[in-house]
Each structure stands twice: as structure tokens, then as C-alpha cells.
């Protein structure tokens, strides 16, 4: 019998070679399957759909920016933080052309200038999925002459109702962290509005009264440790995504 097998292998050496290769492949799959509990693990395989949904649910709500604001994350090790350490730092800074200056030679122009809405907003859609908002309001050292900045109002609105306000001026800068914590139970949206109060200079040209109305740029500020705490049974997360 052994002689017959040897004769067969000699006559069909190509078949024997293929059989050896197939046997090796079967052994490799068998061993890897045992090492992973009987399941073959593919490299870079995506996680199950349920895990993907859970991961997505941990993200904070995406902000919607309207107006001249640049919103971005600063690395906790950025030199601008001057050695201070934070888990998250969201910078809110002016961008583009804020109104600047208007010359008014009639009372109507002056009244219209004072009513002008000089503001920009950041809105986080909540959909009732969060129970609490928390952060600290801070600000970096101003980079320009303080006269170039306007009196800046930082306001928070929950579903359209004002729930927080802070005024930043050249004489009342934010010199220490100002904690902010809001109840968001059932809230559908949270809006942060940044606005600038106009400065007015009156003078006479002959017998006519005139006005110079000017708006400086808003101060840059930080929201440190920004977090949206998810409601019980809901999904949410900390941190603010930049633009």
C-alpha cells in the first residue's frame, strides 16, 4: 500500500503540492479562530452598529454660528494659556467686519444707529437630551489697546429666555474664572449672544448738532471646561466642537 502511495505521489507531484498548500491554509485559519474564541478578526474591521451609535451619542451638540465670531478649541497646552491647565478650552473671538464707526448729522440717523443690532450668536440644539450646562468664563490678555474694544455683553438664552449675562469692559475685565452652571432639563436650545454697546460722542458743527457713533470689537473670551451633561437615559458629552 505504501509503495502504491509513493508511486502515485511521484506521478502526480503537482497535485501533492496543491494539497500541502491547502492543508497549511486550513491549519492557519483553525489556529487563529481558536485564539479569538472561534471568530476570525479582520484588521480595521468597523465596530458593531450599536457601538457606533453609542460613540456618536457621546458627542456634544454641534454649535450653529451666526455672525462675526470665530469659535475654536485651544489645546490645553497652548502657550497662550500661560501655564494654566484645563480639560477643554473653547475660544470665542471676533471675526470679520464689525460696524466700527458711523457719522450722524440728523437725529433720525442717530436714533437708527443706537437701535442697530451689533451682535453674533452661537446656538447649540439640545432636543431635551441634556440636563445641565457648565463652564467657566475667562479671558486672555487683550492684544490691542483697550480703547479699540467695545463694551461687550455675553448673554445666554435657554429656549429664548435670558438666563445669564456678563458685561466685559476696559475697566471690568474677567480677571478670575467666573463659573456658569445652568439647568437644561427639557430645553430645546441654548444660545450664546455676543453684542457690543455703541459709544456716542456729541458735538456741534456751527449751529447743528452732530453725533459720532462707534462700536469697538468685542473682547475675546474663553469657555473653559465646557460640558453638556446628558439627561438620565439620554446621550450627550463634554467639549465644544469648533467651527
mmCIF file of C-alpha atoms in Angstrom:
data_model
loop_
_atom_site.group_PDB
_atom_site.id
_atom_site.type_symbol
_atom_site.label_atom_id
_atom_site.label_comp_id
_atom_site.label_asym_id
_atom_site.label_seq_id
_atom_site.Cartn_x
_atom_site.Cartn_y
_atom_site.Cartn_z
ATOM 1 C CA UNK A 1 0.000 0.000 0.000
ATOM 2 C CA UNK A 2 2.798 2.409 0.918
ATOM 3 C CA UNK A 3 4.531 1.661 -2.379
ATOM 4 C CA UNK A 4 1.360 2.475 -4.301
ATOM 5 C CA UNK A 5 1.043 5.853 -2.483
ATOM 6 C CA UNK A 6 4.679 6.692 -3.241
ATOM 7 C CA UNK A 7 4.190 5.795 -6.900
ATOM 8 C CA UNK A 8 1.035 7.957 -7.033
ATOM 9 C CA UNK A 9 2.791 10.971 -5.494
ATOM 10 C CA UNK A 10 5.708 10.654 -7.887
ATOM 11 C CA UNK A 11 3.341 10.541 -10.835
ATOM 12 C CA UNK A 12 1.190 13.443 -9.529
ATOM 13 C CA UNK A 13 3.668 15.737 -7.770
ATOM 14 C CA UNK A 14 1.692 18.870 -8.773
ATOM 15 C CA UNK A 15 -1.438 17.560 -7.037
ATOM 16 C CA UNK A 16 0.560 16.795 -3.900
ATOM 17 C CA UNK A 17 1.958 20.348 -3.814
ATOM 18 C CA UNK A 18 -1.510 21.906 -4.016
ATOM 19 C CA UNK A 19 -2.778 19.590 -1.285
ATOM 20 C CA UNK A 20 0.028 20.670 1.051
ATOM 21 C CA UNK A 21 -0.771 24.362 0.460
ATOM 22 C CA UNK A 22 -4.483 23.843 1.150
ATOM 23 C CA UNK A 23 -3.698 21.935 4.331
ATOM 24 C CA UNK A 24 -1.472 24.776 5.553
ATOM 25 C CA UNK A 25 -4.207 27.341 4.901
ATOM 26 C CA UNK A 26 -6.761 25.263 6.808
ATOM 27 C CA UNK A 27 -4.393 24.968 9.780
ATOM 28 C CA UNK A 28 -3.763 28.736 9.878
ATOM 29 C CA UNK A 29 -7.488 29.601 9.925
ATOM 30 C CA UNK A 30 -8.126 26.934 12.521
ATOM 31 C CA UNK A 31 -5.440 28.279 14.858
ATOM 32 C CA UNK A 32 -6.460 31.947 14.518
ATOM 33 C CA UNK A 33 -10.078 31.042 15.115
ATOM 34 C CA UNK A 34 -9.217 29.285 18.383
ATOM 35 C CA UNK A 35 -7.072 32.216 19.523
ATOM 36 C CA UNK A 36 -10.046 34.599 19.168
ATOM 37 C CA UNK A 37 -12.788 32.488 20.634
ATOM 38 C CA UNK A 38 -13.612 30.851 17.316
ATOM 39 C CA UNK A 39 -14.080 34.174 15.452
ATOM 40 C CA UNK A 40 -11.749 35.345 12.724
ATOM 41 C CA UNK A 41 -10.850 39.020 13.402
ATOM 42 C CA UNK A 42 -10.226 41.164 10.348
ATOM 43 C CA UNK A 43 -7.836 44.123 10.559
ATOM 44 C CA UNK A 44 -9.522 47.556 10.705
ATOM 45 C CA UNK A 45 -12.974 45.992 10.941
ATOM 46 C CA UNK A 46 -15.641 48.584 11.914
ATOM 47 C CA UNK A 47 -17.284 48.158 15.337
ATOM 48 C CA UNK A 48 -20.829 46.788 15.513
ATOM 49 C CA UNK A 49 -23.598 49.256 14.667
ATOM 50 C CA UNK A 50 -24.708 49.527 18.300
ATOM 51 C CA UNK A 51 -21.231 50.580 19.418
ATOM 52 C CA UNK A 52 -21.041 53.171 16.625
ATOM 53 C CA UNK A 53 -24.331 54.721 17.759
ATOM 54 C CA UNK A 54 -23.180 54.790 21.389
ATOM 55 C CA UNK A 55 -19.948 56.547 20.420
ATOM 56 C CA UNK A 56 -21.841 59.122 18.368
ATOM 57 C CA UNK A 57 -24.135 59.775 21.321
ATOM 58 C CA UNK A 58 -21.191 60.918 23.454
ATOM 59 C CA UNK A 59 -20.567 63.981 21.290
ATOM 60 C CA UNK A 60 -21.624 67.424 22.454
ATOM 61 C CA UNK A 61 -24.257 69.221 20.369
ATOM 62 C CA UNK A 62 -22.792 70.864 17.268
ATOM 63 C CA UNK A 63 -22.839 74.693 17.531
ATOM 64 C CA UNK A 64 -24.519 76.832 14.885
ATOM 65 C CA UNK A 65 -22.696 80.162 14.450
ATOM 66 C CA UNK A 66 -24.455 83.248 13.105
ATOM 67 C CA UNK A 67 -22.402 86.415 12.610
ATOM 68 C CA UNK A 68 -18.821 87.537 13.049
ATOM 69 C CA UNK A 69 -17.495 85.049 15.566
ATOM 70 C CA UNK A 70 -14.660 82.562 15.333
ATOM 71 C CA UNK A 71 -15.216 79.622 17.683
ATOM 72 C CA UNK A 72 -12.404 77.120 18.090
ATOM 73 C CA UNK A 73 -10.834 74.685 20.505
ATOM 74 C CA UNK A 74 -7.472 75.636 22.029
ATOM 75 C CA UNK A 75 -5.126 72.864 23.074
ATOM 76 C CA UNK A 76 -4.848 72.734 26.897
ATOM 77 C CA UNK A 77 -1.060 73.053 26.402
ATOM 78 C CA UNK A 78 -1.231 76.093 24.085
ATOM 79 C CA UNK A 79 1.318 78.770 25.160
ATOM 80 C CA UNK A 80 -1.457 81.387 25.179
ATOM 81 C CA UNK A 81 -2.839 79.700 28.306
ATOM 82 C CA UNK A 82 0.286 80.783 30.247
ATOM 83 C CA UNK A 83 0.785 77.506 32.058
ATOM 84 C CA UNK A 84 -2.839 77.069 33.129
ATOM 85 C CA UNK A 85 -4.206 73.573 32.620
ATOM 86 C CA UNK A 86 -7.757 72.807 31.509
ATOM 87 C CA UNK A 87 -9.623 69.781 30.231
ATOM 88 C CA UNK A 88 -11.165 71.834 27.401
ATOM 89 C CA UNK A 89 -10.820 75.449 26.274
ATOM 90 C CA UNK A 90 -13.214 76.976 23.729
ATOM 91 C CA UNK A 91 -12.174 80.395 22.426
ATOM 92 C CA UNK A 92 -14.807 82.857 21.190
ATOM 93 C CA UNK A 93 -13.229 85.702 19.201
ATOM 94 C CA UNK A 94 -14.475 88.392 16.776
ATOM 95 C CA UNK A 95 -14.132 87.690 13.066
ATOM 96 C CA UNK A 96 -14.715 89.849 10.014
ATOM 97 C CA UNK A 97 -16.005 93.411 9.971
ATOM 98 C CA UNK A 98 -17.912 94.655 12.975
ATOM 99 C CA UNK A 99 -19.617 98.029 12.268
ATOM 100 C CA UNK A 100 -16.869 100.324 13.534
ATOM 101 C CA UNK A 101 -17.898 103.960 13.089
ATOM 102 C CA UNK A 102 -20.906 105.999 11.903
ATOM 103 C CA UNK A 103 -21.230 109.759 11.477
ATOM 104 C CA UNK A 104 -24.770 111.024 12.114
ATOM 105 C CA UNK A 105 -25.821 114.562 11.251
ATOM 106 C CA UNK A 106 -29.542 114.127 11.916
ATOM 107 C CA UNK A 107 -31.485 112.929 14.920
ATOM 108 C CA UNK A 108 -33.110 110.211 12.804
ATOM 109 C CA UNK A 109 -29.719 108.786 11.790
ATOM 110 C CA UNK A 110 -28.567 108.907 15.389
ATOM 111 C CA UNK A 111 -31.656 107.085 16.696
ATOM 112 C CA UNK A 112 -31.329 104.436 13.974
ATOM 113 C CA UNK A 113 -27.664 103.911 14.838
ATOM 114 C CA UNK A 114 -28.461 103.287 18.503
ATOM 115 C CA UNK A 115 -31.072 100.684 17.531
ATOM 116 C CA UNK A 116 -28.668 98.837 15.275
ATOM 117 C CA UNK A 117 -28.240 95.217 16.301
ATOM 118 C CA UNK A 118 -24.497 94.671 16.610
ATOM 119 C CA UNK A 119 -24.268 91.067 17.737
ATOM 120 C CA UNK A 120 -23.462 87.492 16.803
ATOM 121 C CA UNK A 121 -24.719 84.205 18.223
ATOM 122 C CA UNK A 122 -23.765 80.603 18.881
ATOM 123 C CA UNK A 123 -26.683 78.182 19.219
ATOM 124 C CA UNK A 124 -26.471 74.607 20.476
ATOM 125 C CA UNK A 125 -29.502 72.450 19.512
ATOM 126 C CA UNK A 126 -30.362 70.335 22.556
ATOM 127 C CA UNK A 127 -33.570 68.467 21.792
ATOM 128 C CA UNK A 128 -34.223 67.887 25.501
ATOM 129 C CA UNK A 129 -31.279 65.481 25.698
ATOM 130 C CA UNK A 130 -29.234 67.355 28.320
ATOM 131 C CA UNK A 131 -29.777 68.094 31.998
ATOM 132 C CA UNK A 132 -27.083 70.665 32.736
ATOM 133 C CA UNK A 133 -24.604 73.076 31.134
ATOM 134 C CA UNK A 134 -21.440 74.093 32.903
ATOM 135 C CA UNK A 135 -18.244 76.006 32.153
ATOM 136 C CA UNK A 136 -16.156 78.907 33.429
ATOM 137 C CA UNK A 137 -15.977 82.269 31.662
ATOM 138 C CA UNK A 138 -12.405 83.522 31.375
ATOM 139 C CA UNK A 139 -10.443 85.727 29.006
ATOM 140 C CA UNK A 140 -6.895 86.043 27.693
ATOM 141 C CA UNK A 141 -4.839 89.194 27.975
ATOM 142 C CA UNK A 142 -6.153 91.687 25.362
ATOM 143 C CA UNK A 143 -3.715 92.037 22.465
ATOM 144 C CA UNK A 144 -4.672 95.601 21.422
ATOM 145 C CA UNK A 145 -5.146 98.946 23.101
ATOM 146 C CA UNK A 146 -8.236 98.709 25.302
ATOM 147 C CA UNK A 147 -9.776 101.704 23.520
ATOM 148 C CA UNK A 148 -10.173 99.542 20.405
ATOM 149 C CA UNK A 149 -12.618 97.243 22.216
ATOM 150 C CA UNK A 150 -16.279 97.956 22.808
ATOM 151 C CA UNK A 151 -18.272 97.192 25.935
ATOM 152 C CA UNK A 152 -19.065 93.518 25.380
ATOM 153 C CA UNK A 153 -22.174 91.713 26.593
ATOM 154 C CA UNK A 154 -22.054 87.919 26.922
ATOM 155 C CA UNK A 155 -25.566 86.515 27.317
ATOM 156 C CA UNK A 156 -27.036 83.012 27.447
ATOM 157 C CA UNK A 157 -30.618 82.240 26.400
ATOM 158 C CA UNK A 158 -32.401 78.964 27.146
ATOM 159 C CA UNK A 159 -35.249 78.455 24.680
ATOM 160 C CA UNK A 160 -35.243 82.219 24.052
ATOM 161 C CA UNK A 161 -35.277 83.328 27.711
ATOM 162 C CA UNK A 162 -32.201 85.044 29.130
ATOM 163 C CA UNK A 163 -30.600 83.034 31.933
ATOM 164 C CA UNK A 164 -27.138 84.614 32.197
ATOM 165 C CA UNK A 165 -25.410 87.932 31.446
ATOM 166 C CA UNK A 166 -21.883 89.248 31.906
ATOM 167 C CA UNK A 167 -20.607 92.662 30.790
ATOM 168 C CA UNK A 168 -16.926 92.963 29.897
ATOM 169 C CA UNK A 169 -15.437 96.452 29.658
ATOM 170 C CA UNK A 170 -11.978 98.001 29.749
ATOM 171 C CA UNK A 171 -12.490 98.668 33.468
ATOM 172 C CA UNK A 172 -14.176 95.340 34.304
ATOM 173 C CA UNK A 173 -12.226 92.588 32.597
ATOM 174 C CA UNK A 174 -12.698 88.955 33.618
ATOM 175 C CA UNK A 175 -9.645 88.590 35.855
ATOM 176 C CA UNK A 176 -10.636 85.305 37.525
ATOM 177 C CA UNK A 177 -12.731 82.312 36.395
ATOM 178 C CA UNK A 178 -16.474 83.019 36.539
ATOM 179 C CA UNK A 179 -18.344 79.694 36.907
ATOM 180 C CA UNK A 180 -21.518 79.259 34.863
ATOM 181 C CA UNK A 181 -23.968 76.419 35.544
ATOM 182 C CA UNK A 182 -27.426 76.163 34.019
ATOM 183 C CA UNK A 183 -30.301 73.717 34.357
ATOM 184 C CA UNK A 184 -31.140 72.402 30.875
ATOM 185 C CA UNK A 185 -33.869 69.907 31.780
ATOM 186 C CA UNK A 186 -36.240 69.723 28.806
ATOM 187 C CA UNK A 187 -34.513 72.597 26.971
ATOM 188 C CA UNK A 188 -34.537 72.538 23.174
ATOM 189 C CA UNK A 189 -31.738 75.059 22.572
ATOM 190 C CA UNK A 190 -29.081 77.161 24.280
ATOM 191 C CA UNK A 191 -27.885 80.370 22.595
ATOM 192 C CA UNK A 192 -24.859 82.471 23.484
ATOM 193 C CA UNK A 193 -25.098 86.041 22.195
ATOM 194 C CA UNK A 194 -22.144 88.420 21.977
ATOM 195 C CA UNK A 195 -23.072 92.077 21.475
ATOM 196 C CA UNK A 196 -21.267 95.424 21.589
ATOM 197 C CA UNK A 197 -22.662 98.620 23.091
ATOM 198 C CA UNK A 198 -22.097 101.762 20.987
ATOM 199 C CA UNK A 199 -20.082 104.747 22.161
ATOM 200 C CA UNK A 200 -21.513 108.188 21.382
ATOM 201 C CA UNK A 201 -19.718 111.496 21.005
ATOM 202 C CA UNK A 202 -21.799 114.664 20.597
ATOM 203 C CA UNK A 203 -20.535 117.912 19.103
ATOM 204 C CA UNK A 204 -21.754 120.975 17.228
ATOM 205 C CA UNK A 205 -20.813 121.991 13.717
ATOM 206 C CA UNK A 206 -21.918 125.602 13.597
ATOM 207 C CA UNK A 207 -25.439 125.583 14.971
ATOM 208 C CA UNK A 208 -26.061 121.938 14.018
ATOM 209 C CA UNK A 209 -25.757 119.103 16.487
ATOM 210 C CA UNK A 210 -23.928 116.025 15.238
ATOM 211 C CA UNK A 211 -23.054 112.618 16.622
ATOM 212 C CA UNK A 212 -20.250 110.149 16.169
ATOM 213 C CA UNK A 213 -21.409 106.613 16.969
ATOM 214 C CA UNK A 214 -18.729 103.940 17.175
ATOM 215 C CA UNK A 215 -18.506 100.274 18.087
ATOM 216 C CA UNK A 216 -15.277 98.662 19.118
ATOM 217 C CA UNK A 217 -14.570 94.975 18.576
ATOM 218 C CA UNK A 218 -15.915 92.600 21.231
ATOM 219 C CA UNK A 219 -13.420 91.174 23.681
ATOM 220 C CA UNK A 220 -12.144 87.651 23.079
ATOM 221 C CA UNK A 221 -13.096 85.248 25.867
ATOM 222 C CA UNK A 222 -12.815 81.576 26.791
ATOM 223 C CA UNK A 223 -15.318 78.963 27.914
ATOM 224 C CA UNK A 224 -13.181 76.554 29.926
ATOM 225 C CA UNK A 225 -14.338 73.097 30.972
ATOM 226 C CA UNK A 226 -17.375 73.422 28.684
ATOM 227 C CA UNK A 227 -19.708 70.466 29.237
ATOM 228 C CA UNK A 228 -23.245 69.458 28.350
ATOM 229 C CA UNK A 229 -24.323 66.830 30.881
ATOM 230 C CA UNK A 230 -26.703 64.277 29.317
ATOM 231 C CA UNK A 231 -30.110 63.719 30.818
ATOM 232 C CA UNK A 232 -30.719 60.383 32.515
ATOM 233 C CA UNK A 233 -31.238 57.783 29.819
ATOM 234 C CA UNK A 234 -30.138 60.267 27.152
ATOM 235 C CA UNK A 235 -26.837 60.800 25.402
ATOM 236 C CA UNK A 236 -24.522 63.766 25.315
ATOM 237 C CA UNK A 237 -20.978 64.768 26.027
ATOM 238 C CA UNK A 238 -18.454 67.321 27.079
ATOM 239 C CA UNK A 239 -16.410 69.601 24.944
ATOM 240 C CA UNK A 240 -17.301 72.023 22.190
ATOM 241 C CA UNK A 241 -16.601 71.382 18.549
ATOM 242 C CA UNK A 242 -15.044 74.187 16.656
ATOM 243 C CA UNK A 243 -16.169 75.590 13.540
#
